CSV table of C-alpha atoms in Angstrom, one decimal:
chain,number,residue,atom,x,y,z
A,22,UNK,CA,81.3,-20.4,14.9
A,23,UNK,CA,82.7,-17.4,16.7
A,24,UNK,CA,80.5,-17.9,19.8
A,25,UNK,CA,81.3,-15.2,22.4
A,26,UNK,CA,80.8,-15.3,26.1
A,27,UNK,CA,78.8,-12.1,26.6
A,28,UNK,CA,77.1,-10.4,29.5
A,29,UNK,CA,73.4,-11.3,30.1
A,30,UNK,CA,72.3,-7.7,29.7
A,31,UNK,CA,68.8,-6.9,30.9
A,32,UNK,CA,66.4,-6.2,28.1
A,33,UNK,CA,65.7,-2.7,29.5
A,34,UNK,CA,69.3,-2.0,28.6
A,35,UNK,CA,68.8,-3.3,25.1
A,36,UNK,CA,65.8,-1.1,24.6
A,37,UNK,CA,67.6,2.0,25.8
A,38,UNK,CA,70.3,1.4,23.3
A,39,UNK,CA,68.1,1.8,20.3
A,40,UNK,CA,68.6,-0.1,17.0
A,41,UNK,CA,72.1,-1.4,17.8
A,42,UNK,CA,73.4,-4.9,17.5
A,43,UNK,CA,74.2,-6.9,20.7
A,44,UNK,CA,77.9,-6.1,20.6
A,45,UNK,CA,77.2,-2.4,20.8
A,46,UNK,CA,74.5,-3.0,23.5
A,47,UNK,CA,77.0,-4.9,25.6
A,48,UNK,CA,79.5,-2.1,25.4
A,49,UNK,CA,77.0,0.4,26.5
A,50,UNK,CA,75.8,-1.8,29.4
A,51,UNK,CA,79.3,-2.3,30.7
A,52,UNK,CA,80.0,1.4,30.7
A,53,UNK,CA,76.7,2.3,32.3
A,54,UNK,CA,76.5,-0.6,34.8
A,55,UNK,CA,80.1,-1.0,35.9
A,56,UNK,CA,79.2,-0.4,39.5
A,57,UNK,CA,80.1,-3.2,42.0
A,58,UNK,CA,76.4,-3.9,42.8
A,59,UNK,CA,75.5,-4.5,39.2
A,60,UNK,CA,75.7,-8.2,38.4
A,61,UNK,CA,75.8,-9.5,34.8
A,62,UNK,CA,75.9,-13.3,34.7
A,63,UNK,CA,77.8,-14.6,31.6
A,64,UNK,CA,75.7,-16.5,29.0
A,65,UNK,CA,76.5,-17.5,25.4
A,66,UNK,CA,74.9,-15.1,23.0
A,67,UNK,CA,75.8,-15.0,19.3
A,68,UNK,CA,76.9,-11.7,17.9
A,69,UNK,CA,77.0,-10.4,14.4
A,70,UNK,CA,80.4,-9.3,13.2
A,71,UNK,CA,79.1,-7.4,10.2
A,72,UNK,CA,76.1,-5.5,9.0
A,73,UNK,CA,74.8,-5.3,5.5
A,74,UNK,CA,75.8,-1.6,5.5
A,75,UNK,CA,79.4,-2.4,6.1
A,76,UNK,CA,79.5,-4.6,3.0
A,77,UNK,CA,78.1,-2.1,0.5
A,78,UNK,CA,81.7,-1.4,-0.6
A,79,UNK,CA,81.7,0.3,-4.0
A,80,UNK,CA,78.2,-0.7,-5.1
A,81,UNK,CA,77.1,3.0,-5.0
A,82,UNK,CA,79.9,4.3,-7.1
A,83,UNK,CA,79.6,1.4,-9.6
A,84,UNK,CA,75.9,1.9,-10.0
A,85,UNK,CA,76.3,5.7,-10.4
A,86,UNK,CA,78.9,5.2,-13.1
A,87,UNK,CA,76.8,2.7,-15.0
A,88,UNK,CA,73.7,4.9,-14.8
A,89,UNK,CA,75.6,7.9,-16.1
A,90,UNK,CA,77.0,5.8,-19.0
A,91,UNK,CA,73.5,4.5,-19.9
A,92,UNK,CA,72.1,8.0,-19.9
A,93,UNK,CA,74.8,9.0,-22.4
A,94,UNK,CA,74.8,5.9,-24.5
A,95,UNK,CA,71.2,4.7,-24.4
A,96,UNK,CA,70.4,1.2,-25.7
A,97,UNK,CA,73.9,0.6,-27.0
A,98,UNK,CA,75.4,1.2,-23.6
A,99,UNK,CA,73.0,-1.3,-22.2
A,100,UNK,CA,73.9,-3.9,-24.9
A,101,UNK,CA,77.6,-3.3,-24.1
A,102,UNK,CA,77.0,-3.9,-20.4
A,103,UNK,CA,75.0,-7.0,-21.1
A,104,UNK,CA,77.8,-8.4,-23.2
A,105,UNK,CA,80.5,-7.5,-20.7
A,106,UNK,CA,78.8,-8.5,-17.5
A,107,UNK,CA,76.4,-11.3,-18.5
A,108,UNK,CA,78.0,-12.5,-21.8
A,109,UNK,CA,74.7,-11.8,-23.5
A,110,UNK,CA,74.7,-10.6,-27.1
A,111,UNK,CA,71.3,-11.9,-28.2
A,112,UNK,CA,68.0,-10.1,-28.6
A,113,UNK,CA,67.0,-8.0,-25.5
A,114,UNK,CA,63.3,-8.1,-26.2
A,115,UNK,CA,61.8,-11.6,-25.9
A,116,UNK,CA,59.3,-12.3,-28.6
A,117,UNK,CA,56.2,-14.5,-28.1
A,118,UNK,CA,57.8,-17.1,-30.4
A,119,UNK,CA,60.9,-17.2,-28.2
A,120,UNK,CA,58.8,-17.5,-25.0
A,121,UNK,CA,57.0,-20.5,-26.6
A,122,UNK,CA,60.2,-22.1,-27.8
A,123,UNK,CA,62.0,-21.8,-24.4
A,124,UNK,CA,59.0,-22.9,-22.3
A,125,UNK,CA,57.4,-25.7,-24.3
A,126,UNK,CA,59.5,-28.4,-22.7
A,127,UNK,CA,58.6,-27.5,-19.1
A,128,UNK,CA,57.0,-30.5,-17.4
A,129,UNK,CA,53.3,-30.3,-16.8
A,130,UNK,CA,53.8,-30.7,-13.1
A,131,UNK,CA,56.1,-27.7,-13.0
A,132,UNK,CA,53.6,-25.7,-15.0
A,133,UNK,CA,50.9,-26.7,-12.5
A,134,UNK,CA,53.0,-25.6,-9.5
A,135,UNK,CA,53.8,-22.2,-11.0
A,136,UNK,CA,50.2,-21.6,-11.9
A,137,UNK,CA,49.0,-22.7,-8.4
A,138,UNK,CA,51.4,-20.3,-6.7
A,139,UNK,CA,50.7,-17.5,-9.1
A,140,UNK,CA,47.0,-17.9,-8.5
A,141,UNK,CA,47.5,-17.6,-4.7
A,142,UNK,CA,49.5,-14.4,-5.1
A,143,UNK,CA,46.9,-13.0,-7.6
A,144,UNK,CA,44.0,-13.8,-5.3
A,145,UNK,CA,45.6,-12.2,-2.3
A,146,UNK,CA,46.5,-9.1,-4.3
A,147,UNK,CA,43.0,-8.9,-5.6
A,148,UNK,CA,41.6,-9.1,-2.1
A,149,UNK,CA,43.9,-6.2,-1.2
A,150,UNK,CA,42.6,-4.2,-4.1
A,151,UNK,CA,39.0,-4.9,-3.1
A,152,UNK,CA,39.8,-3.7,0.5
A,153,UNK,CA,40.2,-0.1,-0.7
A,154,UNK,CA,37.7,1.9,-2.5
A,155,UNK,CA,36.9,5.1,-4.3
A,156,UNK,CA,34.4,7.4,-2.5
A,157,UNK,CA,32.8,10.8,-2.5
A,158,UNK,CA,31.5,12.8,0.5
A,159,UNK,CA,29.7,16.0,1.0
A,160,UNK,CA,32.0,17.9,3.4
A,161,UNK,CA,29.9,21.1,3.5
A,162,UNK,CA,26.7,22.3,1.9
A,163,UNK,CA,27.6,22.6,-1.8
A,164,UNK,CA,31.1,21.0,-1.4
A,165,UNK,CA,31.7,17.4,-2.5
A,166,UNK,CA,35.1,15.8,-2.4
A,167,UNK,CA,36.3,12.4,-3.3
A,168,UNK,CA,39.0,9.8,-3.8
A,169,UNK,CA,40.1,7.9,-6.9
A,170,UNK,CA,42.4,5.0,-7.1
A,171,UNK,CA,44.4,5.1,-10.4
A,172,UNK,CA,47.0,2.5,-11.3
A,173,UNK,CA,50.3,3.7,-12.7
A,174,UNK,CA,50.5,3.4,-16.5
A,175,UNK,CA,53.8,1.3,-16.6
A,176,UNK,CA,55.4,-0.9,-14.0
A,177,UNK,CA,58.8,-2.5,-14.3
A,178,UNK,CA,59.3,-5.8,-12.5
A,179,UNK,CA,62.9,-7.0,-11.9
A,180,UNK,CA,63.4,-10.8,-11.4
A,181,UNK,CA,66.8,-11.8,-10.2
A,182,UNK,CA,68.5,-14.9,-11.5
A,183,UNK,CA,72.0,-15.4,-10.0
A,184,UNK,CA,72.8,-18.0,-7.4
A,185,UNK,CA,69.2,-19.2,-7.7
A,186,UNK,CA,66.5,-18.9,-10.3
A,187,UNK,CA,63.9,-16.8,-8.5
A,188,UNK,CA,60.7,-18.1,-10.2
A,189,UNK,CA,58.5,-16.7,-7.4
A,190,UNK,CA,59.8,-13.2,-7.8
A,191,UNK,CA,58.3,-13.1,-11.3
A,192,UNK,CA,54.7,-13.6,-10.2
A,193,UNK,CA,55.1,-11.7,-6.9
A,194,UNK,CA,55.8,-8.5,-8.9
A,195,UNK,CA,53.9,-9.0,-12.2
A,196,UNK,CA,50.7,-10.6,-10.9
A,197,UNK,CA,50.4,-8.0,-8.2
A,198,UNK,CA,50.8,-5.2,-10.7
A,199,UNK,CA,48.1,-6.7,-12.9
A,200,UNK,CA,45.7,-7.1,-10.0
A,201,UNK,CA,46.2,-3.4,-9.3
A,202,UNK,CA,45.1,-2.7,-12.9
A,203,UNK,CA,48.4,-1.6,-14.4
A,204,UNK,CA,47.9,-1.7,-18.2
A,205,UNK,CA,51.5,-2.3,-19.2
A,206,UNK,CA,54.0,-4.4,-17.2
A,207,UNK,CA,57.6,-4.8,-18.3
A,208,UNK,CA,59.6,-7.7,-16.8
A,209,UNK,CA,63.3,-8.4,-17.0
A,210,UNK,CA,65.7,-11.0,-15.8
A,211,UNK,CA,69.3,-11.9,-16.2
A,212,UNK,CA,70.3,-14.4,-18.9
A,213,UNK,CA,70.8,-17.8,-17.3
A,214,UNK,CA,73.8,-19.9,-18.2
A,215,UNK,CA,74.3,-17.8,-21.3
A,216,UNK,CA,71.1,-18.9,-22.9
A,217,UNK,CA,68.4,-16.3,-22.3
A,218,UNK,CA,66.1,-16.1,-19.3
A,219,UNK,CA,65.6,-19.2,-17.2
A,220,UNK,CA,62.8,-21.1,-18.9
A,221,UNK,CA,60.8,-21.6,-15.7
A,222,UNK,CA,61.2,-17.9,-14.8
A,223,UNK,CA,60.1,-17.0,-18.3
A,224,UNK,CA,57.0,-19.2,-17.9
A,225,UNK,CA,56.2,-17.6,-14.6
A,226,UNK,CA,56.4,-14.2,-16.3
A,227,UNK,CA,54.1,-15.3,-19.0
A,228,UNK,CA,51.5,-16.8,-16.5
A,229,UNK,CA,51.6,-13.7,-14.3
A,230,UNK,CA,50.7,-11.5,-17.3
A,231,UNK,CA,53.9,-9.5,-18.4
A,232,UNK,CA,53.2,-7.4,-21.4
A,233,UNK,CA,56.9,-7.1,-22.4
A,234,UNK,CA,60.0,-9.2,-21.3
A,235,UNK,CA,63.6,-8.1,-21.5
A,236,UNK,CA,66.6,-10.3,-21.3
A,237,UNK,CA,68.6,-8.0,-19.0
A,238,UNK,CA,69.9,-8.1,-15.4
A,239,UNK,CA,71.7,-5.8,-13.0
A,240,UNK,CA,72.0,-2.0,-13.2
A,241,UNK,CA,71.5,-2.0,-16.9
A,242,UNK,CA,68.1,-3.7,-16.5
A,243,UNK,CA,66.9,-1.1,-13.9
A,244,UNK,CA,68.1,1.7,-16.1
A,245,UNK,CA,66.3,0.3,-19.1
A,246,UNK,CA,63.1,0.1,-17.1
A,247,UNK,CA,63.4,3.6,-15.8
A,248,UNK,CA,64.2,5.2,-19.2
A,249,UNK,CA,61.9,3.1,-21.3
A,250,UNK,CA,64.7,1.6,-23.4
A,251,UNK,CA,63.7,-1.2,-25.8
A,252,UNK,CA,60.0,-0.6,-25.1
A,253,UNK,CA,59.5,3.2,-25.5
A,254,UNK,CA,57.6,3.0,-22.2
A,255,UNK,CA,59.4,4.4,-19.2
A,256,UNK,CA,58.3,2.7,-15.9
A,257,UNK,CA,56.4,4.8,-13.4
A,258,UNK,CA,57.5,2.3,-10.7
A,259,UNK,CA,60.2,-0.4,-10.5
A,260,UNK,CA,59.8,-3.3,-8.2
A,261,UNK,CA,61.6,-6.5,-7.4
A,262,UNK,CA,64.5,-7.8,-5.3
A,263,UNK,CA,68.1,-7.8,-6.5
A,264,UNK,CA,71.7,-7.7,-5.4
A,265,UNK,CA,73.3,-4.6,-3.9
A,266,UNK,CA,74.0,-3.0,-7.3
A,267,UNK,CA,70.4,-3.4,-8.3
A,268,UNK,CA,69.3,-1.9,-4.9
A,269,UNK,CA,71.6,1.0,-5.3
A,270,UNK,CA,70.4,1.7,-8.8
A,271,UNK,CA,66.8,1.7,-7.6
A,272,UNK,CA,67.8,4.0,-4.7
A,273,UNK,CA,69.5,6.5,-7.1
A,274,UNK,CA,66.6,6.5,-9.5
A,275,UNK,CA,64.0,7.0,-6.8
A,276,UNK,CA,62.2,10.3,-7.5
A,277,UNK,CA,62.5,9.8,-11.3
A,278,UNK,CA,60.5,6.6,-10.7
A,279,UNK,CA,58.8,5.1,-7.8
A,280,UNK,CA,60.2,2.0,-6.2
A,281,UNK,CA,58.8,-0.7,-4.0
A,282,UNK,CA,61.1,-0.7,-1.0
A,283,UNK,CA,64.7,0.2,-0.2
A,284,UNK,CA,65.8,-3.4,-0.2
A,285,UNK,CA,69.0,-5.1,1.1
A,286,UNK,CA,69.9,-8.7,1.8
A,287,UNK,CA,67.1,-11.0,2.9
A,288,UNK,CA,66.5,-11.1,6.7
A,289,UNK,CA,64.8,-13.5,9.1
A,290,UNK,CA,64.0,-13.3,12.8
A,291,UNK,CA,62.4,-15.9,14.9
A,292,UNK,CA,60.8,-15.2,18.3
A,293,UNK,CA,60.6,-18.4,20.4
A,294,UNK,CA,59.5,-19.3,24.0
A,295,UNK,CA,60.1,-22.5,25.8
A,296,UNK,CA,57.3,-24.2,23.8
A,297,UNK,CA,59.3,-23.9,20.6
A,298,UNK,CA,60.8,-26.9,18.8
A,299,UNK,CA,64.5,-26.0,18.5
A,300,UNK,CA,64.9,-28.0,15.3
A,301,UNK,CA,62.1,-26.1,13.5
A,302,UNK,CA,63.5,-22.8,14.7
A,303,UNK,CA,67.0,-23.8,13.4
A,304,UNK,CA,65.8,-25.1,10.1
A,305,UNK,CA,63.8,-21.9,9.5
A,306,UNK,CA,66.9,-19.7,10.3
A,307,UNK,CA,69.0,-21.8,7.9
A,308,UNK,CA,66.2,-21.7,5.3
A,309,UNK,CA,66.6,-17.9,4.9
A,310,UNK,CA,70.4,-17.8,5.5
A,311,UNK,CA,70.9,-19.6,2.2
A,312,UNK,CA,69.7,-16.5,0.4
A,313,UNK,CA,73.3,-15.1,0.4
A,314,UNK,CA,76.5,-14.3,2.3
A,315,UNK,CA,75.0,-11.1,3.8
A,316,UNK,CA,71.6,-12.4,4.9
A,317,UNK,CA,71.0,-11.8,8.7
A,318,UNK,CA,69.3,-14.5,10.8
A,319,UNK,CA,68.3,-13.6,14.3
A,320,UNK,CA,66.8,-15.6,17.2
A,321,UNK,CA,65.0,-13.8,20.1
A,322,UNK,CA,64.0,-16.1,22.9
A,323,UNK,CA,63.0,-16.2,26.5
A,324,UNK,CA,64.4,-19.8,26.7
A,325,UNK,CA,68.1,-20.3,27.3
A,326,UNK,CA,67.8,-24.1,26.5
A,327,UNK,CA,66.1,-23.3,23.2
A,328,UNK,CA,68.8,-20.7,22.3
A,329,UNK,CA,71.6,-23.1,23.1
A,330,UNK,CA,70.1,-26.0,21.2
A,331,UNK,CA,69.4,-23.8,18.2
A,332,UNK,CA,73.0,-22.6,18.1
A,333,UNK,CA,74.1,-26.3,18.2
A,334,UNK,CA,71.8,-27.3,15.4
A,335,UNK,CA,72.3,-24.5,12.9
A,336,UNK,CA,75.9,-25.4,11.9
A,337,UNK,CA,74.8,-29.1,11.6
A,338,UNK,CA,71.9,-28.2,9.3
A,339,UNK,CA,74.1,-25.9,7.2
A,340,UNK,CA,76.7,-28.7,6.8
A,341,UNK,CA,74.1,-30.9,5.2
A,342,UNK,CA,73.2,-28.4,2.5
A,343,UNK,CA,74.4,-28.7,-1.1
A,344,UNK,CA,77.5,-26.7,-1.9
A,345,UNK,CA,76.0,-23.4,-3.2
A,346,UNK,CA,73.5,-23.1,-0.3
A,347,UNK,CA,76.1,-24.3,2.3
A,348,UNK,CA,78.5,-21.6,1.2
A,349,UNK,CA,75.9,-18.8,1.5
A,350,UNK,CA,74.3,-20.0,4.7
A,351,UNK,CA,77.6,-20.6,6.5
A,352,UNK,CA,78.9,-17.1,5.8
A,353,UNK,CA,75.5,-15.5,6.7
A,354,UNK,CA,75.3,-17.3,10.0
A,355,UNK,CA,78.9,-16.8,10.9
A,356,UNK,CA,78.9,-13.0,10.1
A,357,UNK,CA,75.3,-11.9,10.6
A,358,UNK,CA,73.7,-14.5,12.9
A,359,UNK,CA,72.5,-13.2,16.3
A,360,UNK,CA,70.9,-14.7,19.4
A,361,UNK,CA,69.2,-12.4,21.9
A,362,UNK,CA,68.0,-13.8,25.3
A,363,UNK,CA,65.2,-12.0,27.2
A,364,UNK,CA,63.1,-12.4,30.3
A,365,UNK,CA,59.5,-11.7,29.1
A,366,UNK,CA,57.5,-11.7,25.9
A,367,UNK,CA,56.9,-8.0,26.3
A,368,UNK,CA,60.6,-7.3,26.2
A,369,UNK,CA,61.1,-9.6,23.2
A,370,UNK,CA,58.3,-7.8,21.3
A,371,UNK,CA,60.0,-4.4,21.9
A,372,UNK,CA,63.4,-5.8,20.8
A,373,UNK,CA,61.8,-7.3,17.7
A,374,UNK,CA,60.2,-4.0,16.8
A,375,UNK,CA,63.7,-2.4,17.1
A,376,UNK,CA,65.1,-4.8,14.6
A,377,UNK,CA,62.1,-4.4,12.3
A,378,UNK,CA,62.9,-7.7,10.5
A,379,UNK,CA,61.9,-8.4,6.9
A,380,UNK,CA,60.5,-11.8,7.8
A,381,UNK,CA,59.4,-12.5,11.4
A,382,UNK,CA,58.3,-15.9,12.7
A,383,UNK,CA,56.7,-16.5,16.1
A,384,UNK,CA,57.1,-19.9,17.7
A,385,UNK,CA,55.4,-19.2,20.9
A,386,UNK,CA,52.2,-19.5,22.9
A,387,UNK,CA,49.2,-17.1,22.5
A,388,UNK,CA,49.7,-16.2,18.9
A,389,UNK,CA,46.9,-13.7,19.0
A,390,UNK,CA,48.8,-11.7,21.6
A,391,UNK,CA,51.8,-11.5,19.3
A,392,UNK,CA,49.7,-10.5,16.3
A,393,UNK,CA,48.1,-7.7,18.3
A,394,UNK,CA,51.4,-6.5,19.9
A,395,UNK,CA,54.1,-6.6,17.2
A,396,UNK,CA,54.2,-3.5,15.0
A,397,UNK,CA,57.4,-3.6,12.9
A,398,UNK,CA,58.0,-6.3,10.4
A,399,UNK,CA,57.7,-6.9,6.6
A,400,UNK,CA,55.6,-10.1,6.9
A,401,UNK,CA,54.6,-12.1,10.0
A,402,UNK,CA,54.4,-15.9,10.2
A,403,UNK,CA,52.5,-17.0,13.3
A,404,UNK,CA,53.1,-20.5,14.6
A,405,UNK,CA,55.3,-23.4,13.7
A,406,UNK,CA,52.9,-24.6,11.0
A,407,UNK,CA,53.8,-21.7,8.7
A,408,UNK,CA,57.3,-20.6,7.6
A,409,UNK,CA,58.9,-17.9,5.6
A,410,UNK,CA,59.5,-20.3,2.7
A,411,UNK,CA,55.7,-20.6,2.3
A,412,UNK,CA,55.4,-16.9,1.9
A,413,UNK,CA,58.4,-16.8,-0.4
A,414,UNK,CA,56.9,-19.2,-2.8
A,415,UNK,CA,53.3,-20.1,-2.7
A,416,UNK,CA,51.0,-19.0,0.1
A,417,UNK,CA,49.8,-15.7,-1.3
A,418,UNK,CA,51.1,-12.6,0.6
A,419,UNK,CA,53.9,-10.9,-1.2
A,420,UNK,CA,57.6,-11.7,-0.6
A,421,UNK,CA,59.1,-8.4,-1.8
A,422,UNK,CA,59.5,-6.8,1.6
A,423,UNK,CA,61.4,-4.0,3.5
A,424,UNK,CA,64.8,-4.8,5.0
A,425,UNK,CA,67.5,-3.0,7.1
A,426,UNK,CA,64.9,-1.5,9.5
A,427,UNK,CA,62.6,-0.1,6.8
A,428,UNK,CA,59.7,-2.1,8.2
A,429,UNK,CA,59.5,0.6,10.9
A,430,UNK,CA,57.8,2.9,8.3
A,431,UNK,CA,57.0,0.8,5.3
A,432,UNK,CA,55.2,-2.3,4.3
A,433,UNK,CA,56.1,-4.7,1.5
A,434,UNK,CA,54.9,-4.8,-2.1
A,435,UNK,CA,51.2,-4.8,-2.5
A,436,UNK,CA,48.6,-3.5,-5.0
A,437,UNK,CA,48.8,-0.2,-3.1
A,438,UNK,CA,52.3,0.4,-4.4
A,439,UNK,CA,50.9,0.4,-8.0
A,440,UNK,CA,48.0,2.7,-7.2
A,441,UNK,CA,47.9,6.4,-6.9
A,442,UNK,CA,45.4,7.6,-4.3
A,443,UNK,CA,44.3,10.9,-5.8
A,444,UNK,CA,41.6,13.4,-4.7
A,445,UNK,CA,39.1,15.6,-6.4
A,446,UNK,CA,36.5,18.2,-5.4
A,447,UNK,CA,33.5,20.0,-6.8
A,448,UNK,CA,31.7,23.0,-5.4
A,449,UNK,CA,28.5,24.9,-6.1
A,450,UNK,CA,28.5,28.7,-6.1
A,451,UNK,CA,26.6,28.8,-2.9
A,452,UNK,CA,29.2,26.6,-1.3
A,453,UNK,CA,31.7,29.4,-2.0
A,454,UNK,CA,29.9,31.6,0.6
A,455,UNK,CA,31.6,30.0,3.6
A,456,UNK,CA,34.7,28.3,2.1
A,457,UNK,CA,35.9,31.4,0.3
A,458,UNK,CA,35.6,33.6,3.4
A,459,UNK,CA,37.6,31.2,5.5
A,460,UNK,CA,40.2,30.7,2.7
A,461,UNK,CA,40.7,34.5,2.3
A,462,UNK,CA,41.1,35.1,6.0
A,463,UNK,CA,43.6,32.2,6.6
A,464,UNK,CA,45.5,33.1,3.4
A,465,UNK,CA,46.0,36.7,4.7
A,466,UNK,CA,47.0,35.4,8.2
A,467,UNK,CA,49.7,33.5,6.3
A,468,UNK,CA,50.7,36.6,4.3
A,469,UNK,CA,49.6,35.1,1.0
A,470,UNK,CA,47.6,37.9,-0.6
A,471,UNK,CA,47.4,36.3,-4.1
A,472,UNK,CA,45.8,33.2,-2.6
A,473,UNK,CA,43.2,35.4,-0.7
A,474,UNK,CA,42.3,37.2,-3.9
A,475,UNK,CA,41.3,34.0,-5.7
A,476,UNK,CA,38.7,33.7,-3.0
A,477,UNK,CA,37.8,37.4,-3.1
A,478,UNK,CA,37.1,37.4,-6.8
A,479,UNK,CA,34.7,34.5,-6.5
A,480,UNK,CA,32.8,36.1,-3.7
A,481,UNK,CA,32.5,39.3,-5.7
A,482,UNK,CA,31.4,37.4,-8.8
A,483,UNK,CA,28.9,35.0,-7.2
A,484,UNK,CA,27.5,37.4,-4.5
A,485,UNK,CA,27.7,40.9,-5.9
A,486,UNK,CA,26.9,43.7,-3.5
A,487,UNK,CA,27.2,41.5,-0.4
A,488,UNK,CA,29.8,42.2,2.3
A,489,UNK,CA,32.1,39.6,3.8
A,490,UNK,CA,34.8,39.4,6.4
A,491,UNK,CA,37.8,38.5,4.2
A,492,UNK,CA,40.6,39.5,6.6
A,493,UNK,CA,43.0,42.4,6.5
A,494,UNK,CA,44.8,42.7,3.2
A,495,UNK,CA,48.6,41.9,3.2
A,496,UNK,CA,50.6,45.1,3.0
A,497,UNK,CA,54.2,43.8,2.6
């Protein structure tokens, strides 16, 4: 398990070191506090040996090459990549008849579960939409300004299907876009086992309300969404999780299209005090580590017994997983797992905000304090009774969330991502009397004479013969 005996560094040292991992913090502390009177008792903390950034490898260059080739070759280049990478030579656009054929044998109980989960996500997204409003306000006599909320015209929703069939990602993206009022949603997913989109993923796409569905995965899918290949409708925004190649393609296309978040491997952090159940903490860490080999799992605790028990339990729980999940979770915990021990809840809250985890669970007393105090996370799960898996699958809040520290400045996917908040204004001629004078004077202070003259001309037209203070004309 690569446990290391590390110095029990005071949390004040952790905070001064910024968003570094414990190994870097220890090194700083040893340099800074190497005086004889500084005592650092040895404890067992777990240290990550890798970060997602170190494992990006050639993803960026591969994505760039593929995007360039698709720009040159269009739909044929996409078909070539689909055949080469996914062994898919069938139709790209999924017809209504094909959806019916591939989903008709899904068990009623499975249909019910997908519909139940989709409804929770749709209802939460609709509540988000209802929480924001259009308005108008009179800012000055004769001046009315306002706000409109306009959905994008086309949204592209990527649904990964690799190690696992991500049924939930279908309704997380599509149902949220539809709740925002997006008129046309294009969904795409990788062919599963060489036979088209996974039937249950396909059913989730249908239930969530996709207007077009493409049998495509990877960079070629992202490019097709961005350039409107196979549909003739280029996406205004692309959302949905994916592997590092998908993430890089979205990053490179950002600007041409909007994206949800700069997403990397899934992350989980658990804050625990001495009231936490170590088994529940450990099972939740393992529950997210199965996402993939590069998925960080972090424990931050004020209780050394809880920390030590969790570190004993995690490998045992991983060993009991089926092969695919065991392989992923074992590598994730070995290479990315971390345990941080602190003295107070205030210190842990600050450390957690430095990590800015995608998913953050709190197994501690006084949950309202944590809710009021924590500021940087993608989604927060308060108390043992809820868990990240609930949010991932069925409870309602979206599971497409920021990773790699992006929760410091960004939230996850919501109806807001699909809405443009635009402004408008209207003014009477009398309203020009004050606004135009101020505009002319400020424009000239800035040296922008042409701006000032747009105000001058209105004053002269609407108030002929009147004198106004419009500032000194710009001479250079």
